[in-house]
C-alpha cells in the first residue's frame, strides 16, 4: 500500500522553515490541509502546462517518494522545467470540531494530500486522532519538535518526569488528577482563557503557591516566557499560543488526592449511598483497570467507583448507570471536581438503558445485586475475558452471589472493616456492615478463566 497522506509537523516559524524533502511533498500534493496561519505562509508554485497524468494519485505518489528519497540522501531538489508542474493544489483550512476535521481528511482519501500540523502530530495531535480512522500504510508522519519538548528544554525539566496533558478543546478540570505535591505539569492550551481557568482551579484546590509559567510562541522570534505563583500571576498580556507549565506546591491545608484508588468518602458529594473507601479500593483492585479499558458502573450512586476507575489508568472510560436524578447530579459534580469530566452518565432503569454499546471490559454491580434479569443482561454484555465484580450486603444479595458462584465460578470474599469509635468513656472498634464480594472473569472460547 502506498501512502496517500503525509502529516508534517511545523514549528512556529511556519512552512518556510521546512526541510527540502518536506517541501517536495507539498509540491506534489493535490490538497494541503491545515490552520490558516500555516496555509498563508505556503510558498506559491507557478508551473504552467501540466498534464492530467501528473495528478494521477499513483504517479504523484511515486514521484513524491522518489523526490523525498533524493532529498534525504543529500541530493539537491530538481528545479528543472520538467519538475515544475502547474500549481493545481487545493488549500483547505481546518473547520472545528474534530469530527468535522476528520471528515475533511477522509473526503480526500486516496488522493495525494498533506496536512500541516503544529509540532508533533502524534502527541495530542491530528495524527493521533487519525490512527483511529486510517490503516498504518495509508499515511506517513513527519514530526517536528513538540511544544512539550521545547517547553521542557526551556524550563530544564526532565520530560520523562513531567505529566503532559492537553487542555485544547478539553475541560481544565482534567488537571485535577495531576495536582499532587511536587508534580510538574505541561499542558497544551486552547487560548488566552486557559491560564485564567487553571489558576482559578489551582487556588480552589489549595495549590495557589504553585509556580505557573506560560511559554508563548516557542521556537519563534516572538517567544516569551512569564512565571509567577498562581495567586499572583498576571495573565493580562498572555496571548493565544502558549504552553502552560505548573510546578505543584500545595498549601498546608490542601487535600491530598492521588490517583491511587481509595479517596476519602467525604471527597465525593453523596447521600450516604456510596461504596466506602476501603471497600472501594478493594473493588477497583479486583476490577483491574488498564489503559483504554471500559467500565460499566451499574447503580452508580455518587459515581465513586467509575470516577476512581478513570483516575487509575490512562485513557480509561466509564459509563455510570443511575436511575435517580439527584444522584445523577452528584455524579456530574463529582466527575468534574475529580478530573474526569468526560465520564458518561446514563440516567434511567438498567438494563433498559444499556442500548447498543461496545462491550465493556469490566462491570461493577453495586446495587440491585439480587436482580437476576439485571445480572443476565450484564453478563451477556460483558466482553469475553472481561471481569464482573459485585458487592452484596443483604442476605438476598448474598444468596444470589452464592448461586452464581456455584454456576460460574470465580472468587468470593468477605470484607469486614472496623473503625475506632467511643462507647461511653472508652474507645473501641466498631464494625461496619460486612460486604460479600464476588469477582468472576467471563470465559474465553469456552475456557474457564480464574480471576
Short mmCIF file of C-alpha atoms in Angstrom, two decimals:
data_model
loop_
_atom_site.label_atom_id
_atom_site.label_comp_id
_atom_site.label_asym_id
_atom_site.label_seq_id
_atom_site.Cartn_x
_atom_site.Cartn_y
_atom_site.Cartn_z
CA UNK A 1 0.00 0.00 0.00
CA UNK A 2 1.28 3.45 -0.98
CA UNK A 3 0.61 6.24 1.49
CA UNK A 4 -1.70 8.94 0.10
CA UNK A 5 -1.46 11.17 3.18
CA UNK A 6 1.59 12.85 4.72
CA UNK A 7 1.23 14.68 8.04
CA UNK A 8 4.02 17.21 8.51
CA UNK A 9 4.82 18.78 11.87
CA UNK A 10 5.51 22.51 11.62
CA UNK A 11 7.18 24.86 14.10
CA UNK A 12 6.27 28.43 14.96
CA UNK A 13 8.43 29.75 12.10
CA UNK A 14 5.97 28.22 9.64
CA UNK A 15 6.25 26.08 6.48
CA UNK A 16 9.04 28.23 5.03
CA UNK A 17 11.45 26.61 7.52
CA UNK A 18 10.60 23.03 6.49
CA UNK A 19 13.37 20.79 5.06
CA UNK A 20 13.60 20.44 1.30
CA UNK A 21 12.16 16.91 1.33
CA UNK A 22 9.00 18.10 3.11
CA UNK A 23 8.62 21.00 0.66
CA UNK A 24 8.72 18.46 -2.16
CA UNK A 25 5.77 16.66 -0.60
CA UNK A 26 3.91 19.97 -0.56
CA UNK A 27 4.81 20.44 -4.22
CA UNK A 28 3.26 17.14 -5.30
CA UNK A 29 0.11 17.33 -3.14
CA UNK A 30 -3.34 17.78 -4.66
CA UNK A 31 -4.62 19.09 -1.32
CA UNK A 32 -2.94 20.81 1.62
CA UNK A 33 -4.92 20.96 4.86
CA UNK A 34 -4.00 22.99 7.93
CA UNK A 35 -4.64 26.07 10.06
CA UNK A 36 -4.96 29.39 8.24
CA UNK A 37 -1.66 30.73 9.63
CA UNK A 38 0.27 27.84 8.02
CA UNK A 39 -1.62 27.92 4.72
CA UNK A 40 -1.00 31.66 4.41
CA UNK A 41 2.76 31.04 4.63
CA UNK A 42 2.94 28.45 1.85
CA UNK A 43 5.29 29.35 -0.96
CA UNK A 44 3.44 29.70 -4.29
CA UNK A 45 4.33 27.34 -7.10
CA UNK A 46 3.98 28.76 -10.63
CA UNK A 47 4.18 25.87 -13.12
CA UNK A 48 2.20 26.05 -16.36
CA UNK A 49 1.20 23.35 -18.83
CA UNK A 50 0.67 20.41 -16.51
CA UNK A 51 -0.74 17.22 -17.98
CA UNK A 52 -3.53 15.20 -16.44
CA UNK A 53 -1.21 12.25 -15.81
CA UNK A 54 0.81 14.28 -13.35
CA UNK A 55 -2.16 14.35 -10.98
CA UNK A 56 -2.84 10.64 -11.18
CA UNK A 57 -2.55 9.51 -7.50
CA UNK A 58 -0.24 6.60 -8.30
CA UNK A 59 2.08 8.76 -10.42
CA UNK A 60 2.19 11.61 -7.94
CA UNK A 61 2.84 9.28 -5.01
CA UNK A 62 5.66 7.58 -6.89
CA UNK A 63 7.29 10.88 -7.85
CA UNK A 64 6.86 12.14 -4.26
CA UNK A 65 8.72 9.22 -2.74
CA UNK A 66 11.48 9.39 -5.35
CA UNK A 67 11.98 13.10 -4.72
CA UNK A 68 11.92 12.70 -0.95
CA UNK A 69 14.41 9.85 -1.15
CA UNK A 70 16.80 12.02 -3.18
CA UNK A 71 16.49 14.92 -0.75
CA UNK A 72 17.03 12.74 2.30
CA UNK A 73 20.17 11.26 0.72
CA UNK A 74 21.62 14.74 0.37
CA UNK A 75 20.87 15.41 -3.30
CA UNK A 76 19.68 18.85 -4.33
CA UNK A 77 16.00 19.15 -5.29
CA UNK A 78 15.31 19.03 -9.03
CA UNK A 79 14.47 22.54 -10.24
CA UNK A 80 14.45 21.66 -13.95
CA UNK A 81 11.43 22.73 -16.03
CA UNK A 82 10.22 19.12 -16.15
CA UNK A 83 9.67 19.19 -12.37
CA UNK A 84 7.72 22.43 -12.36
CA UNK A 85 4.11 21.38 -12.73
CA UNK A 86 1.14 23.76 -12.58
CA UNK A 87 0.04 24.65 -9.08
CA UNK A 88 -3.25 22.79 -9.02
CA UNK A 89 -3.28 22.42 -5.24
CA UNK A 90 -6.39 22.94 -3.14
CA UNK A 91 -5.78 24.63 0.21
CA UNK A 92 -8.25 23.57 2.93
CA UNK A 93 -8.48 25.37 6.26
CA UNK A 94 -9.43 23.29 9.29
CA UNK A 95 -13.06 23.50 10.37
CA UNK A 96 -13.57 22.53 14.03
CA UNK A 97 -14.80 20.46 15.81
CA UNK A 98 -12.56 17.41 15.49
CA UNK A 99 -15.32 15.29 13.92
CA UNK A 100 -15.57 17.76 11.04
CA UNK A 101 -11.79 17.86 10.69
CA UNK A 102 -11.71 14.07 10.31
CA UNK A 103 -14.42 14.32 7.63
CA UNK A 104 -12.30 16.89 5.78
CA UNK A 105 -9.42 14.42 5.64
CA UNK A 106 -11.49 11.35 4.78
CA UNK A 107 -13.10 13.21 1.86
CA UNK A 108 -9.61 13.27 0.22
CA UNK A 109 -8.90 9.57 0.75
CA UNK A 110 -6.63 8.01 -1.89
CA UNK A 111 -5.62 11.39 -3.35
CA UNK A 112 -2.20 12.99 -2.64
CA UNK A 113 -2.79 15.04 0.50
CA UNK A 114 -0.58 16.83 3.01
CA UNK A 115 -1.64 18.01 6.47
CA UNK A 116 0.32 20.78 8.16
CA UNK A 117 0.12 20.31 11.93
CA UNK A 118 1.73 22.05 14.89
CA UNK A 119 4.73 20.31 16.44
CA UNK A 120 4.48 16.54 16.79
CA UNK A 121 1.20 15.34 15.18
CA UNK A 122 1.28 12.16 17.29
CA UNK A 123 1.29 13.95 20.66
CA UNK A 124 -2.29 15.12 21.28
CA UNK A 125 -2.40 15.99 17.57
CA UNK A 126 -4.32 15.19 14.39
CA UNK A 127 -2.02 12.26 13.67
CA UNK A 128 -3.02 10.57 16.91
CA UNK A 129 -6.70 11.11 16.06
CA UNK A 130 -6.40 9.72 12.53
CA UNK A 131 -4.84 6.47 13.78
CA UNK A 132 -8.42 5.51 14.74
CA UNK A 133 -9.65 6.04 11.17
CA UNK A 134 -6.83 5.03 8.82
CA UNK A 135 -4.69 1.97 8.19
CA UNK A 136 -0.99 2.40 9.07
CA UNK A 137 0.02 2.06 5.43
CA UNK A 138 -2.20 4.95 4.34
CA UNK A 139 -0.25 7.75 5.99
CA UNK A 140 3.24 8.87 6.98
CA UNK A 141 4.14 11.08 9.95
CA UNK A 142 6.92 13.68 9.71
CA UNK A 143 7.20 15.08 13.27
CA UNK A 144 8.62 18.40 14.35
CA UNK A 145 9.86 19.12 17.86
CA UNK A 146 6.78 19.13 20.06
CA UNK A 147 5.72 22.07 22.20
CA UNK A 148 6.31 19.83 25.22
CA UNK A 149 9.92 19.17 24.20
CA UNK A 150 10.60 22.85 23.65
CA UNK A 151 8.95 23.83 26.95
CA UNK A 152 10.85 21.18 28.92
CA UNK A 153 14.12 22.37 27.37
CA UNK A 154 13.43 26.00 28.32
CA UNK A 155 12.49 25.04 31.90
CA UNK A 156 15.25 22.39 32.28
CA UNK A 157 12.60 19.84 33.30
CA UNK A 158 13.35 16.15 32.57
CA UNK A 159 10.47 15.33 30.24
CA UNK A 160 10.13 11.73 31.41
CA UNK A 161 9.25 13.05 34.87
CA UNK A 162 6.58 15.50 33.70
CA UNK A 163 2.81 14.97 33.33
CA UNK A 164 1.73 16.04 29.84
CA UNK A 165 -1.92 16.89 29.20
CA UNK A 166 -3.97 18.69 26.59
CA UNK A 167 -6.48 21.36 27.59
CA UNK A 168 -7.14 22.22 23.95
CA UNK A 169 -10.90 21.71 23.42
CA UNK A 170 -10.90 19.87 26.77
CA UNK A 171 -12.09 20.95 30.24
CA UNK A 172 -9.45 22.44 32.51
CA UNK A 173 -10.71 20.03 35.21
CA UNK A 174 -8.51 17.41 33.54
CA UNK A 175 -5.70 18.88 35.69
CA UNK A 176 -7.19 17.53 38.94
CA UNK A 177 -5.63 14.01 38.93
CA UNK A 178 -2.18 15.56 38.41
CA UNK A 179 -2.35 18.02 41.32
CA UNK A 180 -0.14 16.31 43.88
CA UNK A 181 2.82 17.75 45.80
CA UNK A 182 5.99 18.13 43.72
CA UNK A 183 4.38 17.12 40.43
CA UNK A 184 5.20 19.06 37.27
CA UNK A 185 2.65 19.54 34.52
CA UNK A 186 2.94 20.71 30.92
CA UNK A 187 -0.37 21.46 29.23
CA UNK A 188 -1.38 22.40 25.72
CA UNK A 189 -3.92 25.22 25.81
CA UNK A 190 -6.96 26.47 23.92
CA UNK A 191 -6.49 30.24 24.08
CA UNK A 192 -5.84 33.13 26.48
CA UNK A 193 -8.60 31.95 28.85
CA UNK A 194 -6.96 28.61 29.69
CA UNK A 195 -4.39 30.09 32.09
CA UNK A 196 -7.08 32.02 33.98
CA UNK A 197 -9.23 28.90 34.38
CA UNK A 198 -6.20 26.88 35.50
CA UNK A 199 -5.21 29.50 38.09
CA UNK A 200 -8.74 29.54 39.48
CA UNK A 201 -8.67 25.76 39.77
CA UNK A 202 -5.25 25.77 41.46
CA UNK A 203 -6.31 28.32 44.07
CA UNK A 204 -9.57 26.46 44.78
CA UNK A 205 -7.68 23.18 45.28
CA UNK A 206 -5.19 24.76 47.68
CA UNK A 207 -2.34 24.96 45.17
CA UNK A 208 -2.16 28.76 44.95
CA UNK A 209 1.57 28.73 45.77
CA UNK A 210 2.34 26.65 42.67
CA UNK A 211 4.70 28.21 40.13
CA UNK A 212 2.80 28.91 36.91
CA UNK A 213 4.67 29.59 33.64
CA UNK A 214 3.34 30.49 30.21
CA UNK A 215 5.70 29.77 27.31
CA UNK A 216 4.40 31.68 24.29
CA UNK A 217 5.28 31.17 20.62
CA UNK A 218 8.01 28.63 21.37
CA UNK A 219 10.65 28.49 18.65
CA UNK A 220 9.68 31.79 17.03
CA UNK A 221 11.29 35.24 17.24
CA UNK A 222 8.30 36.31 19.40
CA UNK A 223 8.99 33.67 22.07
CA UNK A 224 8.15 34.93 25.57
CA UNK A 225 8.22 33.21 28.98
CA UNK A 226 6.37 34.52 32.05
CA UNK A 227 6.44 32.94 35.54
CA UNK A 228 4.85 33.66 38.92
CA UNK A 229 2.94 31.97 41.72
CA UNK A 230 -0.63 31.11 40.78
CA UNK A 231 -2.21 33.50 43.32
CA UNK A 232 -0.30 36.48 41.94
CA UNK A 233 0.09 35.55 38.25
CA UNK A 234 -0.89 38.41 35.92
CA UNK A 235 -2.33 36.93 32.72
CA UNK A 236 -3.33 40.22 31.12
CA UNK A 237 -0.63 40.15 28.42
CA UNK A 238 -0.78 36.41 27.67
CA UNK A 239 -1.85 35.74 24.09
CA UNK A 240 -3.37 32.63 22.48
CA UNK A 241 -0.39 30.41 21.55
CA UNK A 242 1.43 29.06 24.61
CA UNK A 243 2.25 26.04 26.71
CA UNK A 244 1.15 26.16 30.34
CA UNK A 245 3.62 24.82 32.92
CA UNK A 246 2.71 24.15 36.56
CA UNK A 247 5.15 23.23 39.32
CA UNK A 248 2.75 21.95 42.00
CA UNK A 249 3.17 23.39 45.50
CA UNK A 250 0.29 22.73 47.94
CA UNK A 251 -0.85 24.89 50.82
CA UNK A 252 -0.72 23.24 54.23
CA UNK A 253 -4.49 22.67 54.10
CA UNK A 254 -4.66 21.28 50.56
CA UNK A 255 -6.25 17.79 50.43
CA UNK A 256 -4.03 15.01 49.12
CA UNK A 257 -5.98 13.32 46.30
CA UNK A 258 -3.62 11.00 44.42
CA UNK A 259 -4.81 8.79 41.53
CA UNK A 260 -4.43 5.69 43.70
CA UNK A 261 -7.93 4.28 44.46
CA UNK A 262 -9.36 4.81 47.94
CA UNK A 263 -10.10 8.54 48.18
CA UNK A 264 -11.78 9.68 51.43
CA UNK A 265 -15.56 9.27 51.37
CA UNK A 266 -16.14 12.97 52.00
CA UNK A 267 -14.28 13.77 48.77
CA UNK A 268 -17.49 12.79 46.99
CA UNK A 269 -20.82 14.56 47.24
CA UNK A 270 -23.13 11.74 48.35
CA UNK A 271 -26.37 10.93 50.12
CA UNK A 272 -24.91 8.06 52.12
CA UNK A 273 -25.20 5.53 49.29
CA UNK A 274 -21.50 5.24 48.49
CA UNK A 275 -19.05 2.35 48.28
CA UNK A 276 -16.92 3.07 51.33
CA UNK A 277 -13.26 3.94 50.97
CA UNK A 278 -11.63 0.63 51.97
CA UNK A 279 -14.16 -1.47 50.06
CA UNK A 280 -13.86 0.84 47.06
CA UNK A 281 -10.09 0.39 46.94
CA UNK A 282 -10.52 -3.40 47.03
CA UNK A 283 -13.22 -3.19 44.37
CA UNK A 284 -11.08 -1.16 41.95
CA UNK A 285 -8.22 -3.61 42.51
CA UNK A 286 -10.48 -6.52 41.51
CA UNK A 287 -11.85 -4.61 38.50
CA UNK A 288 -8.21 -4.18 37.40
CA UNK A 289 -8.28 -1.01 35.24
CA UNK A 290 -5.82 -0.83 32.35
CA UNK A 291 -5.20 1.77 29.59
CA UNK A 292 -8.19 2.21 27.30
CA UNK A 293 -10.47 -0.17 29.22
CA UNK A 294 -14.23 0.47 29.55
CA UNK A 295 -16.22 0.06 32.79
CA UNK A 296 -19.97 -0.10 33.31
CA UNK A 297 -20.90 1.05 36.83
CA UNK A 298 -24.42 -0.26 37.48
CA UNK A 299 -26.33 1.69 40.12
CA UNK A 300 -23.52 4.23 40.32
CA UNK A 301 -24.82 6.25 43.31
CA UNK A 302 -22.25 9.01 43.80
CA UNK A 303 -20.12 7.69 40.91
CA UNK A 304 -17.19 6.94 43.19
CA UNK A 305 -16.21 3.60 41.59
CA UNK A 306 -16.48 4.88 38.00
CA UNK A 307 -14.53 8.03 38.87
CA UNK A 308 -11.70 6.19 40.63
CA UNK A 309 -11.55 3.69 37.76
CA UNK A 310 -10.97 6.54 35.30
CA UNK A 311 -8.30 8.12 37.51
CA UNK A 312 -6.44 4.84 37.93
CA UNK A 313 -5.25 4.20 34.36
CA UNK A 314 -4.60 6.19 31.20
CA UNK A 315 -7.43 6.66 28.68
CA UNK A 316 -9.90 4.52 30.60
CA UNK A 317 -13.60 5.14 30.01
CA UNK A 318 -16.64 4.53 32.17
CA UNK A 319 -20.41 4.70 31.91
CA UNK A 320 -22.34 5.36 35.13
CA UNK A 321 -25.86 3.91 35.00
CA UNK A 322 -28.10 5.58 37.60
CA UNK A 323 -31.89 5.94 37.78
CA UNK A 324 -32.12 8.66 40.45
CA UNK A 325 -32.00 12.22 39.11
CA UNK A 326 -30.46 13.72 42.25
CA UNK A 327 -27.66 11.17 42.18
CA UNK A 328 -27.02 11.88 38.51
CA UNK A 329 -26.37 15.49 39.51
CA UNK A 330 -23.99 14.29 42.24
CA UNK A 331 -22.10 12.12 39.75
CA UNK A 332 -21.75 15.04 37.35
CA UNK A 333 -20.37 17.32 40.08
CA UNK A 334 -18.01 14.66 41.45
CA UNK A 335 -16.65 13.76 38.00
CA UNK A 336 -15.83 17.40 37.28
CA UNK A 337 -14.28 18.06 40.70
CA UNK A 338 -12.05 14.98 40.49
CA UNK A 339 -10.76 15.44 36.96
CA UNK A 340 -12.85 13.06 34.83
CA UNK A 341 -15.49 15.38 33.32
CA UNK A 342 -15.85 13.05 30.32
CA UNK A 343 -17.42 10.31 32.47
CA UNK A 344 -20.54 9.22 30.57
CA UNK A 345 -23.73 9.19 32.65
CA UNK A 346 -26.80 7.25 31.58
CA UNK A 347 -29.94 8.06 33.54
CA UNK A 348 -32.75 5.52 33.70
CA UNK A 349 -33.57 1.98 34.74
CA UNK A 350 -30.95 -0.62 33.86
CA UNK A 351 -30.80 -2.83 31.83
CA UNK A 352 -33.22 -0.87 29.65
CA UNK A 353 -30.62 1.89 29.30
CA UNK A 354 -27.80 -0.37 28.11
CA UNK A 355 -28.64 0.10 24.43
CA UNK A 356 -26.21 -0.87 21.67
CA UNK A 357 -22.79 -0.06 23.09
CA UNK A 358 -19.31 -1.54 22.71
CA UNK A 359 -18.93 -4.44 25.17
CA UNK A 360 -17.27 -3.37 28.43
CA UNK A 361 -14.02 -4.79 29.77
CA UNK A 362 -15.38 -4.68 33.32
CA UNK A 363 -18.73 -4.32 35.08
CA UNK A 364 -19.38 -3.32 38.67
CA UNK A 365 -22.71 -4.15 40.31
CA UNK A 366 -23.07 -2.17 43.49
CA UNK A 367 -26.86 -2.00 43.61
CA UNK A 368 -29.79 -4.37 42.92
CA UNK A 369 -27.31 -7.23 43.01
CA UNK A 370 -30.05 -9.86 43.58
CA UNK A 371 -31.87 -8.94 40.35
CA UNK A 372 -31.34 -11.94 38.07
CA UNK A 373 -32.60 -10.17 34.94
CA UNK A 374 -30.15 -7.33 35.52
CA UNK A 375 -27.29 -9.77 36.11
CA UNK A 376 -28.11 -11.75 32.95
CA UNK A 377 -28.08 -8.54 30.90
CA UNK A 378 -24.73 -7.54 32.40
CA UNK A 379 -23.21 -10.97 31.82
CA UNK A 380 -24.38 -11.05 28.20
CA UNK A 381 -22.98 -7.56 27.57
CA UNK A 382 -19.57 -8.27 29.16
CA UNK A 383 -16.70 -8.82 26.77
CA UNK A 384 -15.20 -12.36 26.72
CA UNK A 385 -12.30 -12.24 29.14
CA UNK A 386 -13.92 -9.31 30.95
CA UNK A 387 -14.34 -9.05 34.71
CA UNK A 388 -17.51 -8.63 36.74
CA UNK A 389 -17.38 -7.54 40.37
CA UNK A 390 -20.47 -7.48 42.59
CA UNK A 391 -20.73 -6.31 46.21
CA UNK A 392 -23.55 -7.50 48.46
CA UNK A 393 -24.57 -6.51 52.00
CA UNK A 394 -28.06 -8.09 52.29
CA UNK A 395 -28.90 -11.78 52.71
CA UNK A 396 -30.88 -11.85 49.48
CA UNK A 397 -28.00 -10.34 47.54
CA UNK A 398 -25.50 -12.73 49.18
CA UNK A 399 -27.70 -15.70 48.27
CA UNK A 400 -27.70 -14.54 44.63
CA UNK A 401 -23.91 -14.31 44.65
CA UNK A 402 -23.56 -17.80 46.17
CA UNK A 403 -25.83 -19.24 43.45
CA UNK A 404 -23.94 -17.51 40.65
CA UNK A 405 -20.62 -18.61 42.12
CA UNK A 406 -21.79 -22.25 42.02
CA UNK A 407 -22.78 -21.83 38.38
CA UNK A 408 -19.95 -19.69 37.02
CA UNK A 409 -17.11 -19.99 39.50
CA UNK A 410 -14.96 -17.03 40.36
CA UNK A 411 -13.83 -15.81 43.77
CA UNK A 412 -15.95 -14.97 46.83
CA UNK A 413 -14.51 -12.75 49.56
CA UNK A 414 -15.96 -11.35 52.78
CA UNK A 415 -14.70 -7.84 53.60
CA UNK A 416 -15.13 -6.73 57.20
CA UNK A 417 -14.00 -3.27 58.31
CA UNK A 418 -13.95 -1.85 61.82
CA UNK A 419 -13.14 1.73 62.74
CA UNK A 420 -12.33 3.41 66.02
CA UNK A 421 -15.33 4.74 67.95
CA UNK A 422 -16.34 5.63 71.51
CA UNK A 423 -18.50 3.60 73.82
CA UNK A 424 -19.21 5.76 76.83
CA UNK A 425 -15.87 7.00 78.04
CA UNK A 426 -13.95 4.21 76.33
CA UNK A 427 -12.55 3.69 72.86
CA UNK A 428 -13.45 0.60 70.85
CA UNK A 429 -13.50 -0.65 67.29
CA UNK A 430 -16.98 -0.50 65.82
CA UNK A 431 -17.66 -2.95 62.95
CA UNK A 432 -19.35 -1.80 59.78
CA UNK A 433 -21.68 -3.93 57.70
CA UNK A 434 -19.77 -6.81 56.14
CA UNK A 435 -19.52 -6.84 52.34
CA UNK A 436 -19.52 -10.05 50.33
CA UNK A 437 -17.62 -9.54 47.10
CA UNK A 438 -17.77 -11.78 44.06
CA UNK A 439 -15.36 -11.41 41.15
CA UNK A 440 -15.59 -13.55 38.04
CA UNK A 441 -13.91 -13.48 34.64
CA UNK A 442 -16.09 -14.36 31.66
CA UNK A 443 -14.95 -17.45 29.79
CA UNK A 444 -12.96 -17.03 26.57
CA UNK A 445 -13.71 -19.57 23.80
CA UNK A 446 -15.42 -21.84 26.33
CA UNK A 447 -12.44 -21.93 28.69
CA UNK A 448 -12.87 -21.14 32.39
CA UNK A 449 -10.73 -18.19 33.47
CA UNK A 450 -9.85 -17.64 37.11
CA UNK A 451 -9.73 -14.04 38.45
#
